[in-house]
């Protein structure tokens, strides 16, 4: 019975079970809003997280995608057959060199689209380490920070607050200079379903500051253990909020939560 309950939760979590309610070959539905896909010259896809492969597979079989990027954990196997997609196998839960390659490739990909295109972001948990573009610190320093935060008992909200302020893409910075329309369909793996926390909120505005990140580091007595360059970077940017353009052309929508799986298991 325990295995049947677990299986029910896993089956319920399959991306196609949720995506079909929000996207079809003609449009994407976000609440009362309709994004008509025929209004765009080209459709691009950026999919990252532990469910990225299956999310991208569903969309690639439904739409005529010009190009796409998928970022999934290493040692997993992609089931995506569309040759228009480039696949990265990155580190999780610790970022690695492939995480940096993937992060830089996604940033360049997003910034290269024209005004007449649309990017569909497909986001699930795990993206914080799968995509990594450290800001004024090294990958080794980022890994050290990640290890310390993993073992100190910090919540995912606290963990990702610190990560956002050490990154060139997290906390909405990925889409800061995007020239086209976009929408993000998000599978949440965090308890309160805060869009700015899921995979460190690369597509959504962030309200935290470096000062908040430093408070978290001090709360868990980690300042002396953190690399000096990391603390210097946070102190230098202490009162600077991550600024997001007010006319940002991206819509974020949570399409699945932990509750969906729990309901199936009940």
PDB file of C-alpha atoms in Angstrom:
ATOM      1  CA  UNK A   1       0.000   0.000   0.000  1.00  0.00           C
ATOM      2  CA  UNK A   2       2.841   2.374   0.804  1.00  0.00           C
ATOM      3  CA  UNK A   3       4.327   1.790  -2.662  1.00  0.00           C
ATOM      4  CA  UNK A   4       0.939   2.386  -4.317  1.00  0.00           C
ATOM      5  CA  UNK A   5       0.593   5.676  -2.442  1.00  0.00           C
ATOM      6  CA  UNK A   6       4.086   6.750  -3.497  1.00  0.00           C
ATOM      7  CA  UNK A   7       3.448   5.721  -7.118  1.00  0.00           C
ATOM      8  CA  UNK A   8       0.221   7.763  -7.182  1.00  0.00           C
ATOM      9  CA  UNK A   9       2.169  10.853  -6.105  1.00  0.00           C
ATOM     10  CA  UNK A  10       4.866  10.299  -8.729  1.00  0.00           C
ATOM     11  CA  UNK A  11       2.372   9.732 -11.542  1.00  0.00           C
ATOM     12  CA  UNK A  12       0.438  12.846 -10.514  1.00  0.00           C
ATOM     13  CA  UNK A  13       3.658  14.891 -10.808  1.00  0.00           C
ATOM     14  CA  UNK A  14       4.157  14.169 -14.523  1.00  0.00           C
ATOM     15  CA  UNK A  15       4.364  17.533 -16.361  1.00  0.00           C
ATOM     16  CA  UNK A  16       1.886  16.579 -19.120  1.00  0.00           C
ATOM     17  CA  UNK A  17      -0.859  16.289 -16.476  1.00  0.00           C
ATOM     18  CA  UNK A  18      -0.571  20.027 -15.839  1.00  0.00           C
ATOM     19  CA  UNK A  19       0.757  21.548 -19.067  1.00  0.00           C
ATOM     20  CA  UNK A  20      -2.271  20.374 -21.078  1.00  0.00           C
ATOM     21  CA  UNK A  21      -4.495  22.768 -19.090  1.00  0.00           C
ATOM     22  CA  UNK A  22      -2.373  25.818 -19.906  1.00  0.00           C
ATOM     23  CA  UNK A  23      -1.023  25.328 -23.406  1.00  0.00           C
ATOM     24  CA  UNK A  24      -2.323  24.066 -26.746  1.00  0.00           C
ATOM     25  CA  UNK A  25      -1.146  24.453 -30.344  1.00  0.00           C
ATOM     26  CA  UNK A  26      -2.844  27.863 -30.656  1.00  0.00           C
ATOM     27  CA  UNK A  27      -2.417  29.613 -27.334  1.00  0.00           C
ATOM     28  CA  UNK A  28      -1.090  29.739 -23.792  1.00  0.00           C
ATOM     29  CA  UNK A  29      -3.657  30.449 -21.070  1.00  0.00           C
ATOM     30  CA  UNK A  30      -2.516  32.344 -17.993  1.00  0.00           C
ATOM     31  CA  UNK A  31      -5.550  33.057 -15.849  1.00  0.00           C
ATOM     32  CA  UNK A  32      -7.916  35.169 -17.955  1.00  0.00           C
ATOM     33  CA  UNK A  33      -5.090  36.178 -20.284  1.00  0.00           C
ATOM     34  CA  UNK A  34      -4.568  34.450 -23.645  1.00  0.00           C
ATOM     35  CA  UNK A  35      -1.223  34.492 -25.442  1.00  0.00           C
ATOM     36  CA  UNK A  36      -2.008  33.833 -29.118  1.00  0.00           C
ATOM     37  CA  UNK A  37       1.015  32.039 -30.594  1.00  0.00           C
ATOM     38  CA  UNK A  38       0.256  32.952 -34.224  1.00  0.00           C
ATOM     39  CA  UNK A  39       1.066  36.581 -33.286  1.00  0.00           C
ATOM     40  CA  UNK A  40       4.760  35.663 -33.142  1.00  0.00           C
ATOM     41  CA  UNK A  41       7.254  34.901 -35.910  1.00  0.00           C
ATOM     42  CA  UNK A  42       9.156  32.289 -33.902  1.00  0.00           C
ATOM     43  CA  UNK A  43       8.657  30.297 -30.712  1.00  0.00           C
ATOM     44  CA  UNK A  44      11.672  29.566 -28.503  1.00  0.00           C
ATOM     45  CA  UNK A  45      11.848  27.387 -25.390  1.00  0.00           C
ATOM     46  CA  UNK A  46      14.104  27.519 -22.318  1.00  0.00           C
ATOM     47  CA  UNK A  47      13.478  24.579 -19.987  1.00  0.00           C
ATOM     48  CA  UNK A  48      15.459  23.940 -16.797  1.00  0.00           C
ATOM     49  CA  UNK A  49      15.006  21.939 -13.611  1.00  0.00           C
ATOM     50  CA  UNK A  50      14.453  18.323 -12.637  1.00  0.00           C
ATOM     51  CA  UNK A  51      11.278  18.105 -14.773  1.00  0.00           C
ATOM     52  CA  UNK A  52      12.743  20.123 -17.676  1.00  0.00           C
ATOM     53  CA  UNK A  53      13.121  17.240 -20.080  1.00  0.00           C
ATOM     54  CA  UNK A  54       9.510  16.024 -19.882  1.00  0.00           C
ATOM     55  CA  UNK A  55       8.168  19.581 -19.904  1.00  0.00           C
ATOM     56  CA  UNK A  56      10.126  20.380 -23.073  1.00  0.00           C
ATOM     57  CA  UNK A  57       9.115  17.059 -24.658  1.00  0.00           C
ATOM     58  CA  UNK A  58       5.412  17.878 -24.220  1.00  0.00           C
ATOM     59  CA  UNK A  59       5.800  21.381 -25.696  1.00  0.00           C
ATOM     60  CA  UNK A  60       8.053  20.271 -28.577  1.00  0.00           C
ATOM     61  CA  UNK A  61       5.475  17.682 -29.673  1.00  0.00           C
ATOM     62  CA  UNK A  62       2.708  20.285 -29.532  1.00  0.00           C
ATOM     63  CA  UNK A  63       4.315  23.390 -31.059  1.00  0.00           C
ATOM     64  CA  UNK A  64       6.672  24.281 -33.880  1.00  0.00           C
ATOM     65  CA  UNK A  65       9.643  25.324 -31.750  1.00  0.00           C
ATOM     66  CA  UNK A  66      12.415  27.094 -33.695  1.00  0.00           C
ATOM     67  CA  UNK A  67      15.078  26.472 -31.076  1.00  0.00           C
ATOM     68  CA  UNK A  68      15.308  25.447 -27.461  1.00  0.00           C
ATOM     69  CA  UNK A  69      17.636  24.795 -24.543  1.00  0.00           C
ATOM     70  CA  UNK A  70      17.050  22.116 -21.899  1.00  0.00           C
ATOM     71  CA  UNK A  71      19.100  21.913 -18.695  1.00  0.00           C
ATOM     72  CA  UNK A  72      18.747  18.761 -16.583  1.00  0.00           C
ATOM     73  CA  UNK A  73      20.821  17.022 -13.877  1.00  0.00           C
ATOM     74  CA  UNK A  74      23.828  15.005 -14.996  1.00  0.00           C
ATOM     75  CA  UNK A  75      23.438  11.216 -14.903  1.00  0.00           C
ATOM     76  CA  UNK A  76      19.829  11.527 -16.087  1.00  0.00           C
ATOM     77  CA  UNK A  77      18.848  10.564 -19.620  1.00  0.00           C
ATOM     78  CA  UNK A  78      16.936  12.856 -21.954  1.00  0.00           C
ATOM     79  CA  UNK A  79      13.869  11.519 -23.744  1.00  0.00           C
ATOM     80  CA  UNK A  80      13.660  14.548 -26.006  1.00  0.00           C
ATOM     81  CA  UNK A  81      14.101  13.699 -29.689  1.00  0.00           C
ATOM     82  CA  UNK A  82      13.652  17.184 -31.213  1.00  0.00           C
ATOM     83  CA  UNK A  83      16.987  18.164 -32.808  1.00  0.00           C
ATOM     84  CA  UNK A  84      16.184  21.874 -32.438  1.00  0.00           C
ATOM     85  CA  UNK A  85      16.969  21.566 -28.724  1.00  0.00           C
ATOM     86  CA  UNK A  86      20.415  21.752 -27.134  1.00  0.00           C
ATOM     87  CA  UNK A  87      20.682  19.732 -23.922  1.00  0.00           C
ATOM     88  CA  UNK A  88      22.990  20.491 -20.992  1.00  0.00           C
ATOM     89  CA  UNK A  89      23.647  17.988 -18.187  1.00  0.00           C
ATOM     90  CA  UNK A  90      24.584  20.068 -15.139  1.00  0.00           C
ATOM     91  CA  UNK A  91      25.530  19.568 -11.501  1.00  0.00           C
ATOM     92  CA  UNK A  92      22.938  19.163  -8.744  1.00  0.00           C
ATOM     93  CA  UNK A  93      22.762  20.005  -5.849  1.00  0.00           C
ATOM     94  CA  UNK A  94      26.228  21.534  -6.334  1.00  0.00           C
ATOM     95  CA  UNK A  95      26.821  23.627  -9.477  1.00  0.00           C
ATOM     96  CA  UNK A  96      29.680  22.559 -11.750  1.00  0.00           C
ATOM     97  CA  UNK A  97      31.386  23.829 -14.909  1.00  0.00           C
ATOM     98  CA  UNK A  98      28.513  22.570 -17.036  1.00  0.00           C
ATOM     99  CA  UNK A  99      26.126  24.611 -14.857  1.00  0.00           C
ATOM    100  CA  UNK A 100      28.141  27.707 -15.764  1.00  0.00           C
ATOM    101  CA  UNK A 101      28.215  26.773 -19.460  1.00  0.00           C
ATOM    102  CA  UNK A 102      24.449  26.223 -19.381  1.00  0.00           C
ATOM    103  CA  UNK A 103      23.800  29.473 -17.494  1.00  0.00           C
ATOM    104  CA  UNK A 104      25.845  31.552 -19.918  1.00  0.00           C
ATOM    105  CA  UNK A 105      24.259  29.817 -22.931  1.00  0.00           C
ATOM    106  CA  UNK A 106      20.730  30.473 -21.609  1.00  0.00           C
ATOM    107  CA  UNK A 107      21.531  34.136 -20.863  1.00  0.00           C
ATOM    108  CA  UNK A 108      22.925  34.659 -24.373  1.00  0.00           C
ATOM    109  CA  UNK A 109      19.971  32.768 -25.900  1.00  0.00           C
ATOM    110  CA  UNK A 110      17.415  34.944 -24.064  1.00  0.00           C
ATOM    111  CA  UNK A 111      19.159  38.206 -24.984  1.00  0.00           C
ATOM    112  CA  UNK A 112      19.478  37.244 -28.678  1.00  0.00           C
ATOM    113  CA  UNK A 113      15.749  37.027 -29.474  1.00  0.00           C
ATOM    114  CA  UNK A 114      13.999  39.653 -31.585  1.00  0.00           C
ATOM    115  CA  UNK A 115      10.964  41.777 -30.807  1.00  0.00           C
ATOM    116  CA  UNK A 116       8.680  39.509 -32.866  1.00  0.00           C
ATOM    117  CA  UNK A 117       9.569  36.290 -30.998  1.00  0.00           C
ATOM    118  CA  UNK A 118       8.259  34.673 -27.825  1.00  0.00           C
ATOM    119  CA  UNK A 119      10.187  32.599 -25.280  1.00  0.00           C
ATOM    120  CA  UNK A 120       8.365  29.928 -23.295  1.00  0.00           C
ATOM    121  CA  UNK A 121      10.221  29.211 -20.045  1.00  0.00           C
ATOM    122  CA  UNK A 122       9.487  25.805 -18.498  1.00  0.00           C
ATOM    123  CA  UNK A 123      10.726  25.832 -14.914  1.00  0.00           C
ATOM    124  CA  UNK A 124      10.899  23.206 -12.177  1.00  0.00           C
ATOM    125  CA  UNK A 125      12.893  22.700  -8.976  1.00  0.00           C
ATOM    126  CA  UNK A 126      16.668  22.315  -9.060  1.00  0.00           C
ATOM    127  CA  UNK A 127      17.409  25.196 -11.418  1.00  0.00           C
ATOM    128  CA  UNK A 128      19.425  27.084  -8.795  1.00  0.00           C
ATOM    129  CA  UNK A 129      22.386  24.735  -9.243  1.00  0.00           C
ATOM    130  CA  UNK A 130      21.697  23.582 -12.832  1.00  0.00           C
ATOM    131  CA  UNK A 131      22.091  27.185 -14.060  1.00  0.00           C
ATOM    132  CA  UNK A 132      24.961  29.120 -12.504  1.00  0.00           C
ATOM    133  CA  UNK A 133      26.555  32.400 -13.567  1.00  0.00           C
ATOM    134  CA  UNK A 134      28.509  33.597 -10.500  1.00  0.00           C
ATOM    135  CA  UNK A 135      28.709  37.385 -10.062  1.00  0.00           C
ATOM    136  CA  UNK A 136      32.237  38.606  -9.207  1.00  0.00           C
ATOM    137  CA  UNK A 137      33.057  35.324  -7.455  1.00  0.00           C
ATOM    138  CA  UNK A 138      34.483  32.020  -8.711  1.00  0.00           C
ATOM    139  CA  UNK A 139      32.656  28.744  -9.246  1.00  0.00           C
ATOM    140  CA  UNK A 140      34.736  27.213  -6.419  1.00  0.00           C
ATOM    141  CA  UNK A 141      33.569  29.970  -4.062  1.00  0.00           C
ATOM    142  CA  UNK A 142      29.950  29.460  -5.172  1.00  0.00           C
ATOM    143  CA  UNK A 143      30.269  25.720  -4.459  1.00  0.00           C
ATOM    144  CA  UNK A 144      31.709  26.424  -1.008  1.00  0.00           C
ATOM    145  CA  UNK A 145      28.747  28.712  -0.245  1.00  0.00           C
ATOM    146  CA  UNK A 146      26.293  26.089  -1.521  1.00  0.00           C
ATOM    147  CA  UNK A 147      27.831  23.338   0.648  1.00  0.00           C
ATOM    148  CA  UNK A 148      27.702  25.504   3.784  1.00  0.00           C
ATOM    149  CA  UNK A 149      24.083  26.506   3.166  1.00  0.00           C
ATOM    150  CA  UNK A 150      23.052  22.914   2.419  1.00  0.00           C
ATOM    151  CA  UNK A 151      24.322  21.740   5.799  1.00  0.00           C
ATOM    152  CA  UNK A 152      23.411  24.643   8.111  1.00  0.00           C
ATOM    153  CA  UNK A 153      19.646  24.056   8.258  1.00  0.00           C
ATOM    154  CA  UNK A 154      18.628  27.165   6.269  1.00  0.00           C
ATOM    155  CA  UNK A 155      15.198  27.112   4.628  1.00  0.00           C
ATOM    156  CA  UNK A 156      14.996  27.039   0.824  1.00  0.00           C
ATOM    157  CA  UNK A 157      13.802  30.677   0.918  1.00  0.00           C
ATOM    158  CA  UNK A 158      16.913  31.687   2.906  1.00  0.00           C
ATOM    159  CA  UNK A 159      19.219  29.504   0.805  1.00  0.00           C
ATOM    160  CA  UNK A 160      17.994  31.023  -2.456  1.00  0.00           C
ATOM    161  CA  UNK A 161      18.060  34.583  -1.104  1.00  0.00           C
ATOM    162  CA  UNK A 162      21.828  34.240  -0.656  1.00  0.00           C
ATOM    163  CA  UNK A 163      22.268  32.535  -4.050  1.00  0.00           C
ATOM    164  CA  UNK A 164      20.313  35.283  -5.843  1.00  0.00           C
ATOM    165  CA  UNK A 165      22.736  37.957  -4.668  1.00  0.00           C
ATOM    166  CA  UNK A 166      25.760  36.034  -5.915  1.00  0.00           C
ATOM    167  CA  UNK A 167      24.391  35.489  -9.414  1.00  0.00           C
ATOM    168  CA  UNK A 168      24.129  37.285 -12.752  1.00  0.00           C
ATOM    169  CA  UNK A 169      20.867  35.497 -13.685  1.00  0.00           C
ATOM    170  CA  UNK A 170      18.900  34.684 -10.522  1.00  0.00           C
ATOM    171  CA  UNK A 171      16.316  37.024  -8.988  1.00  0.00           C
ATOM    172  CA  UNK A 172      14.923  38.118 -12.372  1.00  0.00           C
ATOM    173  CA  UNK A 173      18.276  39.110 -13.875  1.00  0.00           C
ATOM    174  CA  UNK A 174      17.973  36.442 -16.600  1.00  0.00           C
ATOM    175  CA  UNK A 175      15.127  38.376 -18.269  1.00  0.00           C
ATOM    176  CA  UNK A 176      16.263  41.923 -17.421  1.00  0.00           C
ATOM    177  CA  UNK A 177      17.430  42.679 -20.984  1.00  0.00           C
ATOM    178  CA  UNK A 178      15.028  40.407 -22.868  1.00  0.00           C
ATOM    179  CA  UNK A 179      13.688  42.105 -26.021  1.00  0.00           C
ATOM    180  CA  UNK A 180      10.707  39.829 -26.699  1.00  0.00           C
ATOM    181  CA  UNK A 181       7.555  38.635 -24.962  1.00  0.00           C
ATOM    182  CA  UNK A 182       7.828  35.648 -22.671  1.00  0.00           C
ATOM    183  CA  UNK A 183       5.881  33.444 -20.326  1.00  0.00           C
ATOM    184  CA  UNK A 184       7.054  31.070 -17.628  1.00  0.00           C
ATOM    185  CA  UNK A 185       5.129  27.919 -16.726  1.00  0.00           C
ATOM    186  CA  UNK A 186       6.396  26.803 -13.345  1.00  0.00           C
ATOM    187  CA  UNK A 187       6.199  23.558 -11.356  1.00  0.00           C
ATOM    188  CA  UNK A 188       6.694  24.528  -7.715  1.00  0.00           C
ATOM    189  CA  UNK A 189       8.734  22.459  -5.289  1.00  0.00           C
ATOM    190  CA  UNK A 190       8.717  24.999  -2.442  1.00  0.00           C
ATOM    191  CA  UNK A 191       6.227  24.949   0.427  1.00  0.00           C
ATOM    192  CA  UNK A 192       4.775  28.463   0.032  1.00  0.00           C
ATOM    193  CA  UNK A 193       4.905  28.456  -3.815  1.00  0.00           C
ATOM    194  CA  UNK A 194       6.784  31.774  -3.920  1.00  0.00           C
ATOM    195  CA  UNK A 195       7.716  32.321  -7.595  1.00  0.00           C
ATOM    196  CA  UNK A 196      10.784  34.354  -6.616  1.00  0.00           C
ATOM    197  CA  UNK A 197      12.159  31.332  -4.698  1.00  0.00           C
ATOM    198  CA  UNK A 198      11.477  28.430  -7.142  1.00  0.00           C
ATOM    199  CA  UNK A 199      14.811  27.773  -8.911  1.00  0.00           C
ATOM    200  CA  UNK A 200      15.876  31.165  -7.485  1.00  0.00           C
ATOM    201  CA  UNK A 201      13.297  33.070  -9.541  1.00  0.00           C
ATOM    202  CA  UNK A 202      15.288  33.744 -12.711  1.00  0.00           C
ATOM    203  CA  UNK A 203      12.170  35.125 -14.474  1.00  0.00           C
ATOM    204  CA  UNK A 204      10.552  37.107 -11.647  1.00  0.00           C
ATOM    205  CA  UNK A 205      11.275  40.306  -9.748  1.00  0.00           C
ATOM    206  CA  UNK A 206      12.958  39.949  -6.370  1.00  0.00           C
ATOM    207  CA  UNK A 207      12.311  42.023  -3.250  1.00  0.00           C
ATOM    208  CA  UNK A 208      15.356  40.971  -1.238  1.00  0.00           C
ATOM    209  CA  UNK A 209      18.694  42.780  -0.894  1.00  0.00           C
ATOM    210  CA  UNK A 210      22.284  41.764  -0.200  1.00  0.00           C
ATOM    211  CA  UNK A 211      21.652  43.025   3.317  1.00  0.00           C
ATOM    212  CA  UNK A 212      18.993  40.290   3.722  1.00  0.00           C
ATOM    213  CA  UNK A 213      21.516  37.726   2.476  1.00  0.00           C
ATOM    214  CA  UNK A 214      24.095  38.877   5.051  1.00  0.00           C
ATOM    215  CA  UNK A 215      21.524  38.618   7.860  1.00  0.00           C
ATOM    216  CA  UNK A 216      20.878  34.976   6.867  1.00  0.00           C
ATOM    217  CA  UNK A 217      24.615  34.217   6.815  1.00  0.00           C
ATOM    218  CA  UNK A 218      24.990  35.711  10.314  1.00  0.00           C
ATOM    219  CA  UNK A 219      21.865  33.919  11.604  1.00  0.00           C
ATOM    220  CA  UNK A 220      23.600  30.585  10.953  1.00  0.00           C
ATOM    221  CA  UNK A 221      27.047  31.855  12.130  1.00  0.00           C
ATOM    222  CA  UNK A 222      28.574  31.322   8.695  1.00  0.00           C
ATOM    223  CA  UNK A 223      30.326  34.655   8.040  1.00  0.00           C
ATOM    224  CA  UNK A 224      33.751  33.436   9.196  1.00  0.00           C
ATOM    225  CA  UNK A 225      33.388  30.249   7.106  1.00  0.00           C
ATOM    226  CA  UNK A 226      32.312  32.010   3.896  1.00  0.00           C
ATOM    227  CA  UNK A 227      34.969  32.996   1.313  1.00  0.00           C
ATOM    228  CA  UNK A 228      36.103  36.591   1.956  1.00  0.00           C
ATOM    229  CA  UNK A 229      35.322  37.607  -1.635  1.00  0.00           C
ATOM    230  CA  UNK A 230      31.691  36.517  -1.192  1.00  0.00           C
ATOM    231  CA  UNK A 231      31.229  38.613   1.968  1.00  0.00           C
ATOM    232  CA  UNK A 232      32.967  41.584   0.279  1.00  0.00           C
ATOM    233  CA  UNK A 233      30.634  41.295  -2.736  1.00  0.00           C
ATOM    234  CA  UNK A 234      27.511  41.228  -0.536  1.00  0.00           C
ATOM    235  CA  UNK A 235      28.667  44.168   1.601  1.00  0.00           C
ATOM    236  CA  UNK A 236      29.532  46.209  -1.493  1.00  0.00           C
ATOM    237  CA  UNK A 237      25.990  45.774  -2.839  1.00  0.00           C
ATOM    238  CA  UNK A 238      24.266  45.866   0.543  1.00  0.00           C
ATOM    239  CA  UNK A 239      21.446  48.294  -0.222  1.00  0.00           C
ATOM    240  CA  UNK A 240      21.095  47.683  -3.952  1.00  0.00           C
ATOM    241  CA  UNK A 241      17.857  45.963  -4.889  1.00  0.00           C
ATOM    242  CA  UNK A 242      17.711  43.874  -8.044  1.00  0.00           C
ATOM    243  CA  UNK A 243      16.024  46.310 -10.387  1.00  0.00           C
ATOM    244  CA  UNK A 244      13.565  44.903 -12.875  1.00  0.00           C
ATOM    245  CA  UNK A 245      12.135  47.023 -15.679  1.00  0.00           C
ATOM    246  CA  UNK A 246       8.527  47.955 -14.970  1.00  0.00           C
ATOM    247  CA  UNK A 247       7.519  47.126 -18.531  1.00  0.00           C
ATOM    248  CA  UNK A 248       8.932  43.604 -18.273  1.00  0.00           C
ATOM    249  CA  UNK A 249       7.247  41.520 -20.954  1.00  0.00           C
ATOM    250  CA  UNK A 250       7.050  38.240 -19.118  1.00  0.00           C
ATOM    251  CA  UNK A 251       4.168  36.518 -17.359  1.00  0.00           C
ATOM    252  CA  UNK A 252       4.816  33.892 -14.658  1.00  0.00           C
ATOM    253  CA  UNK A 253       2.319  31.161 -13.820  1.00  0.00           C
ATOM    254  CA  UNK A 254       2.573  28.299 -11.314  1.00  0.00           C
ATOM    255  CA  UNK A 255       0.970  25.277 -12.963  1.00  0.00           C
ATOM    256  CA  UNK A 256       1.663  22.592 -10.323  1.00  0.00           C
ATOM    257  CA  UNK A 257       2.444  22.411  -6.609  1.00  0.00           C
ATOM    258  CA  UNK A 258       3.325  19.798  -3.991  1.00  0.00           C
ATOM    259  CA  UNK A 259      -0.355  19.800  -2.975  1.00  0.00           C
ATOM    260  CA  UNK A 260      -1.331  18.294  -6.344  1.00  0.00           C
ATOM    261  CA  UNK A 261       0.804  15.222  -5.575  1.00  0.00           C
ATOM    262  CA  UNK A 262      -0.335  15.029  -1.959  1.00  0.00           C
ATOM    263  CA  UNK A 263      -3.999  15.148  -3.020  1.00  0.00           C
ATOM    264  CA  UNK A 264      -3.420  12.179  -5.356  1.00  0.00           C
ATOM    265  CA  UNK A 265      -1.657  10.305  -2.567  1.00  0.00           C
ATOM    266  CA  UNK A 266      -4.513  10.952  -0.138  1.00  0.00           C
TER     267      UNK A 266
END
